[in-house]
Short mmCIF file of C-alpha atoms and ligand atoms in Angstrom, two decimals:
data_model
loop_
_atom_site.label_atom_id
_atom_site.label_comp_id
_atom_site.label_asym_id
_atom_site.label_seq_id
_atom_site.Cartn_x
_atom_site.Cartn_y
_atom_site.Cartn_z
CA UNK F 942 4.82 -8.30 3.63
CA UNK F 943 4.22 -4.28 3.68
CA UNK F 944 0.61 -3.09 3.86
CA UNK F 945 -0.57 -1.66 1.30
CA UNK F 946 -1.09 1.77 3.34
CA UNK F 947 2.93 1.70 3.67
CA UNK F 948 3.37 1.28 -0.14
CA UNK F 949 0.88 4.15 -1.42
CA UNK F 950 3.24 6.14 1.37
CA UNK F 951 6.36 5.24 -0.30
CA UNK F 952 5.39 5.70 -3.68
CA UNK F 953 4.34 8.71 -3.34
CA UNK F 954 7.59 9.77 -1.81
CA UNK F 955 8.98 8.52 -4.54
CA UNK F 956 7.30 9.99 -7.18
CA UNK F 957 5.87 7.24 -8.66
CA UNK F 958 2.25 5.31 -9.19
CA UNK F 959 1.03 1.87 -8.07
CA UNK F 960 -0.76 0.13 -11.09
CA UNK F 961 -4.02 -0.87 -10.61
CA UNK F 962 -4.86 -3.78 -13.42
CA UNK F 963 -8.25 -5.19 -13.54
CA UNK F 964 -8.62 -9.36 -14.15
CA UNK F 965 -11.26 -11.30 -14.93
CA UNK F 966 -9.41 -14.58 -15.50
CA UNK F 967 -6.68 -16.56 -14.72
CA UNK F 968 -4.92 -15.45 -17.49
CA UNK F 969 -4.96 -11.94 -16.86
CA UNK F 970 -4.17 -12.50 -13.06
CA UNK F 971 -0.96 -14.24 -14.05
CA UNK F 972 -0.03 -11.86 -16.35
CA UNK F 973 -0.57 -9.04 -14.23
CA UNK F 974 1.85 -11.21 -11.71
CA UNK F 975 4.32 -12.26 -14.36
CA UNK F 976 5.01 -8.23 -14.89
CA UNK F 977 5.54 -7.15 -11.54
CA UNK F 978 7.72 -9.94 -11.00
CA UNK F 979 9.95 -9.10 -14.14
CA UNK F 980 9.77 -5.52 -13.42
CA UNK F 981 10.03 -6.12 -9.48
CA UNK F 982 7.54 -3.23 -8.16
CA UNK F 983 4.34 -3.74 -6.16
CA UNK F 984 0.88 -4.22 -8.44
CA UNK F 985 -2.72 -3.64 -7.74
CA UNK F 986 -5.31 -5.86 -9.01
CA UNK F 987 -8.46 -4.94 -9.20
CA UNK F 988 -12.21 -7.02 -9.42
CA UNK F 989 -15.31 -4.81 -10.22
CA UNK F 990 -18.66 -6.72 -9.51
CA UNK F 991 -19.55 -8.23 -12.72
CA UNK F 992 -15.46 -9.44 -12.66
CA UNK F 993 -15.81 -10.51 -9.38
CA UNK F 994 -19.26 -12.14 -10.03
CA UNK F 995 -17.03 -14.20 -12.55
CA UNK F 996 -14.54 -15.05 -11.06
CA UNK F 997 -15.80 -15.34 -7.45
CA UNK F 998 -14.91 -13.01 -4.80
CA UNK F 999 -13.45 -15.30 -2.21
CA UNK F 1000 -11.83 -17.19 -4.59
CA UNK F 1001 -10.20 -14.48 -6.52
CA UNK F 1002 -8.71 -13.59 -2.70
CA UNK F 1003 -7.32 -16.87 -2.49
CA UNK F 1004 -5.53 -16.69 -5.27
CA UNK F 1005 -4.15 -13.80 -4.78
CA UNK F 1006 -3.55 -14.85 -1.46
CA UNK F 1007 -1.25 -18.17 -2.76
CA UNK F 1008 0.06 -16.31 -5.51
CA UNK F 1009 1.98 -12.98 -3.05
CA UNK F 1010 2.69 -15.93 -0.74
CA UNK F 1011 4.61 -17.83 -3.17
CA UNK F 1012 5.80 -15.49 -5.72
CA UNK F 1013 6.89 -12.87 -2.45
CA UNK F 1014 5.77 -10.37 -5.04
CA UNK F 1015 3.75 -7.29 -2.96
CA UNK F 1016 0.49 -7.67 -4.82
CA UNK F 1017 -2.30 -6.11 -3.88
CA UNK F 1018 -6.60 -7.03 -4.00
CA UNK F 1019 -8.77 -3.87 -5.18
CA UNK F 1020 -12.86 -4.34 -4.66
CA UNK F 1021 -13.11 -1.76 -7.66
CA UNK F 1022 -16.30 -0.11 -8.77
CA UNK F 1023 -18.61 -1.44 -5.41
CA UNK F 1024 -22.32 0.26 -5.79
CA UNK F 1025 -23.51 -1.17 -2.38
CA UNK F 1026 -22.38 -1.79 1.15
CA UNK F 1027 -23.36 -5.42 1.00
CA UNK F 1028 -20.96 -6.30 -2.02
CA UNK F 1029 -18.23 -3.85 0.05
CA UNK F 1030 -18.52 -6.18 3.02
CA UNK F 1031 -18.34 -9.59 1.69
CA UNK F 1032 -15.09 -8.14 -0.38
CA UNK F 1033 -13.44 -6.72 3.32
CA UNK F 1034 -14.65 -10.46 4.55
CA UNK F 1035 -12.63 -11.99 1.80
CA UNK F 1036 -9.55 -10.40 2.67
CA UNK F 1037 -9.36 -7.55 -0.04
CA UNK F 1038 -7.06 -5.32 0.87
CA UNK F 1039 -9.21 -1.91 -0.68
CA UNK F 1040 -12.58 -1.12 -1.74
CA UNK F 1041 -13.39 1.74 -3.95
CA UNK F 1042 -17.14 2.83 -2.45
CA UNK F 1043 -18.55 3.88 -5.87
CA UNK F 1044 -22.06 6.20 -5.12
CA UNK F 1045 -20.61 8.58 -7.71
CA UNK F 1046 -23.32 8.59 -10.22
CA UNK F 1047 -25.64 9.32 -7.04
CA UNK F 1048 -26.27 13.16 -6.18
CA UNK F 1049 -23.40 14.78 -4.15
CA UNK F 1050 -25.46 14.52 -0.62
CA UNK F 1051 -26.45 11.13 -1.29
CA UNK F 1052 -22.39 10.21 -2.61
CA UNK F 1053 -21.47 11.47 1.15
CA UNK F 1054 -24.06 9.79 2.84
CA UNK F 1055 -23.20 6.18 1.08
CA UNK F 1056 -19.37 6.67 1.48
CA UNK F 1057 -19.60 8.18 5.03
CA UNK F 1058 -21.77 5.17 5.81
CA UNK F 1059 -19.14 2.39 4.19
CA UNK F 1060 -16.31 3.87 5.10
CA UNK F 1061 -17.48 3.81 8.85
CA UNK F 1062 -18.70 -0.20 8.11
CA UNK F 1063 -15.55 -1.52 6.68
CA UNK F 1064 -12.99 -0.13 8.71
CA UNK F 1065 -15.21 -2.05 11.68
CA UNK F 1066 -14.28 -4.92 9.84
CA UNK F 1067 -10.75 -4.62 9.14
CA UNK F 1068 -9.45 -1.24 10.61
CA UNK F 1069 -6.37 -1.23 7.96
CA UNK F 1070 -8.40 -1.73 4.69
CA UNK F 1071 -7.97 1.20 2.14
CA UNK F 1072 -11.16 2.82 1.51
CA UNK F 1073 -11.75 5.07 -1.92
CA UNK F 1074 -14.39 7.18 -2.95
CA UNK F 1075 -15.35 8.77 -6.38
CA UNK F 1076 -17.04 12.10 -7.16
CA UNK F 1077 -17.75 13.39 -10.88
CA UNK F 1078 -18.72 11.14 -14.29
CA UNK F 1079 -15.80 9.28 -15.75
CA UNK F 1080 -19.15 7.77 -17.84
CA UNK F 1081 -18.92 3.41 -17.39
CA UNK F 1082 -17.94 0.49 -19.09
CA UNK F 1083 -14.04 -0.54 -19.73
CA UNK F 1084 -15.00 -1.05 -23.31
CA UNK F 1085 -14.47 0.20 -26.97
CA UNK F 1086 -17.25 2.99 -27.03
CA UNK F 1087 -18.24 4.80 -30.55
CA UNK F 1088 -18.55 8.47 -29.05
CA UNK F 1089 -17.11 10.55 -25.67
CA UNK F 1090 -19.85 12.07 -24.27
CA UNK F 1091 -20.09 15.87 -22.78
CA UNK F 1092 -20.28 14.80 -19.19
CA UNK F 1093 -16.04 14.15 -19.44
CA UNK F 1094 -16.04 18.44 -19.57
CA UNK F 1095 -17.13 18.72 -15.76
CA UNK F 1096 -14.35 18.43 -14.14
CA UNK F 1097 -13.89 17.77 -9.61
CA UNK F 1098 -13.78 21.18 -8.11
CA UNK F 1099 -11.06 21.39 -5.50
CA UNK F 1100 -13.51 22.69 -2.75
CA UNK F 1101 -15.91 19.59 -3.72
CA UNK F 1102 -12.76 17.49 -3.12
CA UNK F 1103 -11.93 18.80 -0.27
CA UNK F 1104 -15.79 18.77 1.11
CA UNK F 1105 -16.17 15.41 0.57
CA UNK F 1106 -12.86 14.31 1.73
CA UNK F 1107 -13.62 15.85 5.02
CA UNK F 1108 -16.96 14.60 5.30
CA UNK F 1109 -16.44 10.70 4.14
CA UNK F 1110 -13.08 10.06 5.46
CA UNK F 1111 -11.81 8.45 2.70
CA UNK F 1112 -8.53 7.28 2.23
CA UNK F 1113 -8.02 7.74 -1.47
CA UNK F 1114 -10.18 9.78 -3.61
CA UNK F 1115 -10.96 9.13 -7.49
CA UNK F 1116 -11.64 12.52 -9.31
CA UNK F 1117 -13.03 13.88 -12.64
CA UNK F 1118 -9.88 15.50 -14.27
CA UNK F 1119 -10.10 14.69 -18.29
CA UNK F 1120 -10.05 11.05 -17.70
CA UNK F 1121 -12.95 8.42 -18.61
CA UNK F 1122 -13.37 4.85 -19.10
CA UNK F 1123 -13.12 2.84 -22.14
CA UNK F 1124 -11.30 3.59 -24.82
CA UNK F 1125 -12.30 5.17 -28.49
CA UNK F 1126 -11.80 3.14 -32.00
CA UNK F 1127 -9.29 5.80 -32.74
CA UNK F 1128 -7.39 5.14 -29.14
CA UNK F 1129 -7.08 0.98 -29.69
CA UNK F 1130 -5.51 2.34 -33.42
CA UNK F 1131 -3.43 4.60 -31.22
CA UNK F 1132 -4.73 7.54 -33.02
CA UNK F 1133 -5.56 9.94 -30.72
CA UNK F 1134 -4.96 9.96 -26.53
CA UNK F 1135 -6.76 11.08 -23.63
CA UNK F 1136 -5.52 14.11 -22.50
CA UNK F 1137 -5.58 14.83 -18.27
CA UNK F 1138 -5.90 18.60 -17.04
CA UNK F 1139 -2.72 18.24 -14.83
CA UNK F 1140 -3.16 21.79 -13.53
CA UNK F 1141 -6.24 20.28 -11.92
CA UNK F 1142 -4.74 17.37 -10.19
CA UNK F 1143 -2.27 19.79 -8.39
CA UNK F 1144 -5.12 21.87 -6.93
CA UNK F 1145 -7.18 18.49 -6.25
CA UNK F 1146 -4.12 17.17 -4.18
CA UNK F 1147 -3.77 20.50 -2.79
CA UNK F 1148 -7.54 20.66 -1.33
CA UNK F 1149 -7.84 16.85 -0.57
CA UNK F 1150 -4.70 16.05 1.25
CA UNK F 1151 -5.61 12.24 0.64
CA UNK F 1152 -3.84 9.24 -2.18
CA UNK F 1153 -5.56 10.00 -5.75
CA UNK F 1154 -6.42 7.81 -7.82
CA UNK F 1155 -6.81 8.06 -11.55
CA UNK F 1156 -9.51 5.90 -13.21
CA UNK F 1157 -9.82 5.52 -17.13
CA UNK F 1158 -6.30 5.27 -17.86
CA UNK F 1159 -6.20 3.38 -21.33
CA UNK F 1160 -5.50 5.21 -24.02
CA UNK F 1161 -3.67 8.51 -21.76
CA UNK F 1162 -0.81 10.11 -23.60
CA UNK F 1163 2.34 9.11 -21.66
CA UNK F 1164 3.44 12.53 -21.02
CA UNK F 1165 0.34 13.34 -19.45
CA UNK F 1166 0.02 9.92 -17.21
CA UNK F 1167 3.89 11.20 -15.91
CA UNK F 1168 2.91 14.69 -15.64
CA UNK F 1169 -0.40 13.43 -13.47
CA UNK F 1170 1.92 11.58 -11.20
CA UNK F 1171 4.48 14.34 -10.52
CA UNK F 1172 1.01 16.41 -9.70
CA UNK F 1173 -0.26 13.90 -7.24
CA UNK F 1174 -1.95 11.03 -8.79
CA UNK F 1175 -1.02 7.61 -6.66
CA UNK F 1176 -2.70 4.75 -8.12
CA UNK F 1177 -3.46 4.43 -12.33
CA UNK F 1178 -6.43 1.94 -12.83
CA UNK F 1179 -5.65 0.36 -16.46
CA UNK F 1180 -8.31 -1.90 -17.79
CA UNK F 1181 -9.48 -1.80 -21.30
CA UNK F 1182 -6.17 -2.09 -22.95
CA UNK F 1183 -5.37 -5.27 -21.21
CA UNK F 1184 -8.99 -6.00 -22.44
CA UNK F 1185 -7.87 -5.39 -25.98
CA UNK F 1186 -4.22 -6.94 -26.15
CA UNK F 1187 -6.78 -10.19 -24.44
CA UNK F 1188 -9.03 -10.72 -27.32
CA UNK F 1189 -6.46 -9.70 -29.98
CA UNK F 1190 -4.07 -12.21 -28.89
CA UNK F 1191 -6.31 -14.75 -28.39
CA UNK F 1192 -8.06 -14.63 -31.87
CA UNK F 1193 -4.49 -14.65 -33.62
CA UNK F 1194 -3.45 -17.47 -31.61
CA UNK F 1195 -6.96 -19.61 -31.96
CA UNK F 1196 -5.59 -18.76 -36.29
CA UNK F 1197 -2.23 -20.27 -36.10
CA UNK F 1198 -3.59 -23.43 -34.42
CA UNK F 1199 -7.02 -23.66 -36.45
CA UNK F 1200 -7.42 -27.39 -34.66
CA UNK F 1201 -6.41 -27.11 -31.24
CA UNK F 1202 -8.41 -27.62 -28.60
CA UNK F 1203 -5.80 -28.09 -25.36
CA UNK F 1204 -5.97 -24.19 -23.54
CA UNK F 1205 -2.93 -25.12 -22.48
CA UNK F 1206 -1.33 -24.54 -25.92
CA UNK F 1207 -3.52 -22.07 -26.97
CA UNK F 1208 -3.30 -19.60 -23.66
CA UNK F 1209 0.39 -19.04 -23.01
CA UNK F 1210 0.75 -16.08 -26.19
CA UNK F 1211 -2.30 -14.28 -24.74
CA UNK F 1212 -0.55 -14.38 -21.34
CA UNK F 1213 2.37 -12.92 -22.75
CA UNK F 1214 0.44 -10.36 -24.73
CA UNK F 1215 -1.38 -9.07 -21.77
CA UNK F 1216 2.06 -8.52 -20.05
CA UNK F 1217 3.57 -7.11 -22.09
CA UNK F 1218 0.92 -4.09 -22.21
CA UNK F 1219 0.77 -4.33 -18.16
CA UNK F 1220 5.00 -4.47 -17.85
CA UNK F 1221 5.19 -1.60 -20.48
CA UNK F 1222 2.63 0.82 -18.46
CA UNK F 1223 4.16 -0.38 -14.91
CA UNK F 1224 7.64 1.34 -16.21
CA UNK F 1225 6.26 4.28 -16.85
CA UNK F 1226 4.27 4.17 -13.74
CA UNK F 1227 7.35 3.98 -11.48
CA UNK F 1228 9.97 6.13 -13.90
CA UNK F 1229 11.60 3.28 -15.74
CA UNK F 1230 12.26 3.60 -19.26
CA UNK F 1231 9.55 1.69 -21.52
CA UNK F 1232 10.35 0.44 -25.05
CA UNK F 1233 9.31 3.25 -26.86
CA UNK F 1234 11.63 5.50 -24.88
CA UNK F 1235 14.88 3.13 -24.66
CA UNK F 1236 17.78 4.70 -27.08
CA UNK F 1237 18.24 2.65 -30.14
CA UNK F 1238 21.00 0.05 -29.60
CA UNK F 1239 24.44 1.52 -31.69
CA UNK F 1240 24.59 -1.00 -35.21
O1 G3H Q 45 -11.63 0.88 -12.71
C1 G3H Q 45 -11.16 0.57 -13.83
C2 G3H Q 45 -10.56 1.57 -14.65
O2 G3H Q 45 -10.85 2.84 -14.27
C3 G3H Q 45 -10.13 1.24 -16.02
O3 G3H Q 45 -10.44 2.19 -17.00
O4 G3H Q 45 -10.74 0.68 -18.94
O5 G3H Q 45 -10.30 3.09 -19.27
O6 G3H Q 45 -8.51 1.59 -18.43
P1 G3H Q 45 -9.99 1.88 -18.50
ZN1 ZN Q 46 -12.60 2.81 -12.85
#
Protein backbone atom coordinates (compact mmCIF):
# COMPACT_ATOMS: atom_id res chain seq x y z
CA UNK A 1 0.00 0.00 0.00
CA UNK A 2 1.37 3.71 -0.93
CA UNK A 3 2.09 6.06 1.97
CA UNK A 4 0.18 8.56 2.31
CA UNK A 5 3.24 11.09 1.70
CA UNK A 6 3.35 9.41 -1.97
CA UNK A 7 -0.40 10.07 -2.53
CA UNK A 8 -0.59 13.92 -1.41
CA UNK A 9 2.59 13.88 -4.10
CA UNK A 10 0.59 12.44 -6.78
CA UNK A 11 -2.42 14.28 -6.34
CA UNK A 12 -1.08 17.19 -6.46
CA UNK A 13 0.56 16.40 -9.74
CA UNK A 14 -2.49 15.65 -10.78
CA UNK A 15 -4.43 18.39 -10.00
CA UNK A 16 -6.65 17.00 -7.77
CA UNK A 17 -7.61 16.85 -3.75
CA UNK A 18 -7.61 13.97 -1.25
CA UNK A 19 -10.95 14.09 0.80
CA UNK A 20 -10.67 14.30 4.22
CA UNK A 21 -14.23 12.97 5.86
CA UNK A 22 -14.64 13.07 9.50
CA UNK A 23 -16.55 9.76 11.34
CA UNK A 24 -17.79 9.32 14.45
CA UNK A 25 -19.47 5.94 13.90
CA UNK A 26 -19.50 2.94 12.18
CA UNK A 27 -21.83 4.11 9.91
CA UNK A 28 -20.10 6.99 8.69
CA UNK A 29 -16.73 5.01 8.49
CA UNK A 30 -18.37 2.59 6.09
CA UNK A 31 -19.82 5.03 4.15
CA UNK A 32 -16.88 7.02 3.78
CA UNK A 33 -15.31 3.42 2.56
CA UNK A 34 -18.26 2.41 0.44
CA UNK A 35 -17.50 5.82 -1.74
CA UNK A 36 -14.00 5.51 -2.35
CA UNK A 37 -14.49 2.09 -3.29
CA UNK A 38 -17.29 2.97 -5.92
CA UNK A 39 -15.45 5.92 -7.03
CA UNK A 40 -11.92 4.06 -6.72
CA UNK A 41 -9.64 7.10 -5.38
CA UNK A 42 -7.76 7.24 -2.07
CA UNK A 43 -9.92 8.85 1.12
CA UNK A 44 -8.91 10.49 4.29
CA UNK A 45 -10.70 9.94 7.41
CA UNK A 46 -10.44 11.99 9.96
CA UNK A 47 -11.15 11.67 14.19
CA UNK A 48 -11.07 15.02 16.16
CA UNK A 49 -10.86 14.40 20.03
CA UNK A 50 -14.33 14.44 21.15
CA UNK A 51 -14.86 11.81 17.82
CA UNK A 52 -12.09 9.98 18.82
CA UNK A 53 -13.07 10.07 22.56
CA UNK A 54 -16.22 8.23 21.06
CA UNK A 55 -15.20 6.08 19.20
CA UNK A 56 -11.81 5.16 20.76
CA UNK A 57 -8.60 6.02 19.30
CA UNK A 58 -6.96 2.67 19.01
CA UNK A 59 -9.89 1.15 18.02
CA UNK A 60 -10.91 3.50 15.34
CA UNK A 61 -7.08 2.51 13.95
CA UNK A 62 -8.00 -0.94 13.90
CA UNK A 63 -10.66 -0.58 11.95
CA UNK A 64 -9.32 1.26 9.64
CA UNK A 65 -6.54 -0.93 9.75
CA UNK A 66 -8.95 -4.28 8.76
CA UNK A 67 -11.01 -2.29 6.62
CA UNK A 68 -7.69 -0.89 3.82
CA UNK A 69 -6.50 -4.46 4.45
CA UNK A 70 -9.49 -6.07 3.17
CA UNK A 71 -11.20 -3.68 1.00
CA UNK A 72 -7.32 -2.85 -0.72
CA UNK A 73 -8.90 0.57 -0.83
CA UNK A 74 -5.86 3.36 0.07
CA UNK A 75 -7.59 4.85 3.07
CA UNK A 76 -6.07 6.97 5.15
CA UNK A 77 -6.29 7.83 9.45
CA UNK A 78 -6.29 11.77 10.18
CA UNK A 79 -5.77 12.75 14.18
CA UNK A 80 -7.76 16.03 13.20
CA UNK A 81 -8.13 19.03 15.45
CA UNK A 82 -5.28 17.69 18.36
CA UNK A 83 -4.92 20.69 21.13
CA UNK A 84 -2.10 18.82 23.04
CA UNK A 85 0.98 16.74 22.52
CA UNK A 86 -0.29 14.00 24.76
CA UNK A 87 -3.54 13.27 22.63
CA UNK A 88 -0.91 13.73 19.36
CA UNK A 89 1.16 10.87 20.74
CA UNK A 90 -1.21 8.25 21.73
CA UNK A 91 -2.84 8.93 18.02
CA UNK A 92 1.04 8.38 16.26
CA UNK A 93 1.05 5.20 18.88
CA UNK A 94 -2.13 3.97 17.35
CA UNK A 95 -0.93 3.91 13.99
CA UNK A 96 -2.59 7.18 12.52
CA UNK A 97 -1.11 7.96 9.65
CA UNK A 98 -1.38 12.23 10.23
CA UNK A 99 -1.98 14.53 12.97
CA UNK A 100 -3.10 18.02 12.48
CA UNK A 101 -1.17 19.91 15.65
CA UNK A 102 -4.00 22.44 16.29
CA UNK A 103 -2.39 25.55 18.73
CA UNK A 104 -4.14 27.89 16.29
CA UNK A 105 -6.38 29.71 18.59
CA UNK A 106 -3.04 30.23 20.72
CA UNK A 107 -0.96 33.53 19.95
CA UNK A 108 1.36 33.22 16.87
CA UNK A 109 4.71 32.66 19.16
CA UNK A 110 3.02 30.29 21.28
CA UNK A 111 1.30 28.37 17.75
CA UNK A 112 5.21 27.94 16.74
CA UNK A 113 6.39 26.93 19.91
CA UNK A 114 3.53 24.02 20.31
CA UNK A 115 3.89 22.86 16.62
CA UNK A 116 7.74 23.15 16.56
CA UNK A 117 7.61 21.10 19.76
CA UNK A 118 5.05 18.20 18.21
CA UNK A 119 6.27 18.12 15.13
CA UNK A 120 9.85 17.34 16.55
CA UNK A 121 7.91 14.54 19.10
CA UNK A 122 5.99 12.65 16.57
CA UNK A 123 8.24 12.25 13.85
CA UNK A 124 10.53 10.49 16.86
CA UNK A 125 7.82 8.22 16.91
CA UNK A 126 7.09 7.36 13.48
CA UNK A 127 9.52 9.35 11.14
CA UNK A 128 6.88 9.03 8.07
CA UNK A 129 3.72 10.39 9.86
CA UNK A 130 2.23 13.58 8.17
CA UNK A 131 2.31 16.39 10.47
CA UNK A 132 -0.19 19.66 9.89
CA UNK A 133 -0.36 22.82 11.46
CA UNK A 134 -3.05 25.65 11.47
CA UNK A 135 -2.64 29.43 11.73
CA UNK A 136 -5.70 31.99 11.59
CA UNK A 137 -9.61 31.47 13.05
CA UNK A 138 -11.73 29.21 10.91
CA UNK A 139 -14.03 29.82 14.41
CA UNK A 140 -15.03 25.79 15.85
CA UNK A 141 -17.62 23.42 15.89
CA UNK A 142 -18.73 21.25 12.61
CA UNK A 143 -22.24 22.29 13.39
CA UNK A 144 -25.32 24.33 12.14
CA UNK A 145 -24.35 27.83 13.66
CA UNK A 146 -27.05 30.89 13.61
CA UNK A 147 -24.43 33.73 12.66
CA UNK A 148 -20.64 33.93 10.83
CA UNK A 149 -18.70 35.86 12.92
CA UNK A 150 -16.06 38.78 11.85
CA UNK A 151 -12.99 36.79 12.72
CA UNK A 152 -13.63 34.70 9.02
CA UNK A 153 -12.37 38.48 7.42
CA UNK A 154 -8.63 37.93 8.64
CA UNK A 155 -7.32 36.12 6.31
CA UNK A 156 -3.27 33.94 6.50
CA UNK A 157 -0.75 36.40 5.26
CA UNK A 158 1.66 34.73 2.88
CA UNK A 159 4.79 35.92 4.89
CA UNK A 160 2.98 34.44 8.18
CA UNK A 161 2.72 31.23 6.10
CA UNK A 162 5.81 31.15 5.08
CA UNK A 163 7.28 32.16 8.78
CA UNK A 164 5.70 29.54 10.33
CA UNK A 165 6.29 26.97 7.78
CA UNK A 166 9.93 27.56 8.18
CA UNK A 167 9.94 27.65 11.76
CA UNK A 168 7.57 24.43 12.63
CA UNK A 169 8.45 22.18 9.88
CA UNK A 170 5.27 21.17 9.06
CA UNK A 171 4.30 19.05 6.43
CA UNK A 172 0.93 20.43 5.48
CA UNK A 173 -0.34 23.69 6.54
CA UNK A 174 -4.18 24.65 7.19
CA UNK A 175 -4.78 28.42 6.40
CA UNK A 176 -7.43 31.19 6.90
CA UNK A 177 -8.58 31.92 3.25
CA UNK A 178 -12.63 32.56 3.43
CA UNK A 179 -13.25 29.19 4.78
CA UNK A 180 -14.84 28.28 8.37
CA UNK A 181 -16.44 25.49 10.04
CA UNK A 182 -19.97 24.60 10.30
CA UNK A 183 -22.34 25.41 8.12
CA UNK A 184 -25.25 28.32 8.15
CA UNK A 185 -29.25 27.46 8.15
CA UNK A 186 -29.21 29.06 4.79
CA UNK A 187 -26.10 26.64 3.57
CA UNK A 188 -27.97 23.07 4.78
CA UNK A 189 -31.13 24.84 2.52
CA UNK A 190 -28.41 25.33 -0.06
CA UNK A 191 -29.11 28.94 -0.11
CA UNK A 192 -26.13 30.62 -0.04
CA UNK A 193 -22.18 29.09 -0.25
CA UNK A 194 -19.00 29.83 1.24
CA UNK A 195 -17.01 31.65 -0.94
CA UNK A 196 -12.78 30.97 -0.81
CA UNK A 197 -10.39 33.98 -1.81
CA UNK A 198 -8.55 31.76 -4.43
CA UNK A 199 -6.16 34.61 -5.24
CA UNK A 200 -4.98 33.97 -1.70
CA UNK A 201 -4.36 30.32 -1.85
CA UNK A 202 -1.99 30.92 -4.89
CA UNK A 203 0.19 33.35 -2.91
CA UNK A 204 -0.15 30.98 0.31
CA UNK A 205 1.24 28.02 -1.85
CA UNK A 206 3.61 30.34 -3.30
CA UNK A 207 5.21 31.45 0.24
CA UNK A 208 4.71 28.00 2.00
CA UNK A 209 6.04 25.55 -0.45
CA UNK A 210 4.27 22.77 1.76
CA UNK A 211 0.55 20.38 1.01
CA UNK A 212 -2.50 22.81 2.01
CA UNK A 213 -5.13 21.88 3.45
CA UNK A 214 -8.55 23.42 3.41
CA UNK A 215 -10.70 23.09 6.57
CA UNK A 216 -14.51 24.10 6.67
CA UNK A 217 -15.44 22.78 3.45
CA UNK A 218 -19.33 22.20 3.78
CA UNK A 219 -21.32 24.37 2.23
CA UNK A 220 -18.20 25.84 -0.51
CA UNK A 221 -19.55 26.73 -3.90
CA UNK A 222 -18.18 24.06 -6.28
CA UNK A 223 -16.52 26.42 -8.51
CA UNK A 224 -14.64 27.80 -5.83
CA UNK A 225 -13.61 24.24 -4.07
CA UNK A 226 -12.14 23.49 -8.02
CA UNK A 227 -10.72 26.80 -8.38
CA UNK A 228 -8.92 26.28 -4.68
CA UNK A 229 -7.47 23.07 -5.95
CA UNK A 230 -6.06 24.29 -9.28
CA UNK A 231 -4.46 27.15 -6.78
CA UNK A 232 -2.89 24.67 -4.46
CA UNK A 233 -5.21 23.30 -1.96
CA UNK A 234 -4.33 19.31 -1.37
CA UNK A 235 -6.56 17.91 1.12
CA UNK A 236 -10.61 19.24 1.60
CA UNK A 237 -11.75 18.36 5.22
CA UNK A 238 -15.73 17.83 4.80
CA UNK A 239 -17.60 17.28 7.99
CA UNK A 240 -20.83 18.92 8.73
CA UNK A 241 -22.63 17.93 5.64
CA UNK A 242 -22.05 14.32 6.24
CA UNK A 243 -23.28 15.44 9.75
CA UNK A 244 -26.48 16.66 8.19
CA UNK A 245 -27.31 13.99 5.38
CA UNK A 246 -26.63 11.59 9.09
CA UNK A 247 -29.42 12.88 11.14
CA UNK A 248 -31.72 13.64 8.16
CA UNK A 249 -31.61 10.21 6.98
CA UNK A 250 -31.85 8.68 10.03
CA UNK A 251 -35.03 10.54 11.32
CA UNK A 252 -36.85 9.72 7.88
CA UNK A 253 -35.90 6.24 8.14
CA UNK A 254 -36.77 5.82 12.15
CA UNK A 255 -40.65 7.41 10.20
CA UNK A 256 -41.11 4.76 7.67
CA UNK A 257 -40.48 2.00 10.24
CA UNK A 258 -42.32 3.74 13.34
CA UNK A 259 -41.81 0.07 15.24
CA UNK A 260 -38.53 -1.14 14.48
CA UNK A 261 -36.11 -1.66 16.74
CA UNK A 262 -33.32 -4.08 14.78
CA UNK A 263 -30.33 -1.19 13.63
CA UNK A 264 -29.76 -3.48 11.25
CA UNK A 265 -32.90 -2.50 9.27
CA UNK A 266 -33.00 0.81 10.29
CA UNK A 267 -29.08 1.83 9.44
CA UNK A 268 -28.45 0.72 5.88
CA UNK A 269 -30.52 4.16 4.18
CA UNK A 270 -28.43 6.43 6.46
CA UNK A 271 -25.33 4.60 5.15
CA UNK A 272 -26.32 5.21 1.79
CA UNK A 273 -27.28 8.79 2.46
CA UNK A 274 -23.98 9.68 3.91
CA UNK A 275 -22.34 8.32 0.67
CA UNK A 276 -23.87 9.61 -1.43
CA UNK A 277 -22.89 13.28 -0.10
CA UNK A 278 -19.14 11.85 0.45
CA UNK A 279 -19.08 10.04 -3.38
CA UNK A 280 -20.65 13.29 -4.83
CA UNK A 281 -17.85 15.72 -3.20
CA UNK A 282 -14.95 12.98 -3.88
CA UNK A 283 -15.78 13.58 -7.84
CA UNK A 284 -15.37 16.86 -7.70
CA UNK A 285 -12.38 16.54 -5.57
CA UNK A 286 -10.44 14.49 -8.16
CA UNK A 287 -12.15 16.14 -11.59
CA UNK A 288 -14.88 13.62 -12.18
CA UNK A 289 -18.14 14.76 -13.21
CA UNK A 290 -20.77 14.83 -10.18
CA UNK A 291 -24.55 14.55 -10.75
CA UNK A 292 -25.30 17.96 -10.97
CA UNK A 293 -22.81 18.41 -13.80
CA UNK A 294 -23.51 15.05 -15.90
CA UNK A 295 -25.42 16.09 -19.37
CA UNK A 296 -29.00 15.10 -19.28
CA UNK A 297 -29.45 11.61 -20.82
CA UNK A 298 -31.11 12.25 -24.72
CA UNK A 299 -35.26 11.11 -24.22
O1 LIG B 1 -11.75 19.36 10.44
C1 LIG B 1 -12.93 19.27 10.02
C2 LIG B 1 -13.41 20.17 9.03
O2 LIG B 1 -12.63 21.26 8.86
C3 LIG B 1 -14.83 20.15 8.64
O3 LIG B 1 -15.44 21.40 8.50
O4 LIG B 1 -17.74 20.82 9.17
O5 LIG B 1 -17.30 22.85 7.84
O6 LIG B 1 -17.07 20.61 6.82
P1 LIG B 1 -16.97 21.43 8.07
ZN1 LIG C 1 -11.22 21.46 10.61
Amino acid sequence: METLRTILTRSETQGVALGHFNVSDLVLLKAVLAAAAEIEVPVLVGASEGERDFLGTRQLAALVKSLREESGVPIFLNADHTHSLTKAVEAVKAGFDSVVADFSALPFAENVSRTKEAVEALKTINPCVIVEGEIGDIGTGSEIHDTVGNQFRNLTTPEEAQQFVTATGIDVLAPAVGNMHGMLKSMVQGKAKKRLNIERIGEIKKAAGVFLTLHGGSGTDDADFRSAIAAGINIIHINTELRVAWRQSLEESLKRRPNEVVPYKVLPPVLDSVKEVVASRLKLFTGQPTRTEMPLAAS
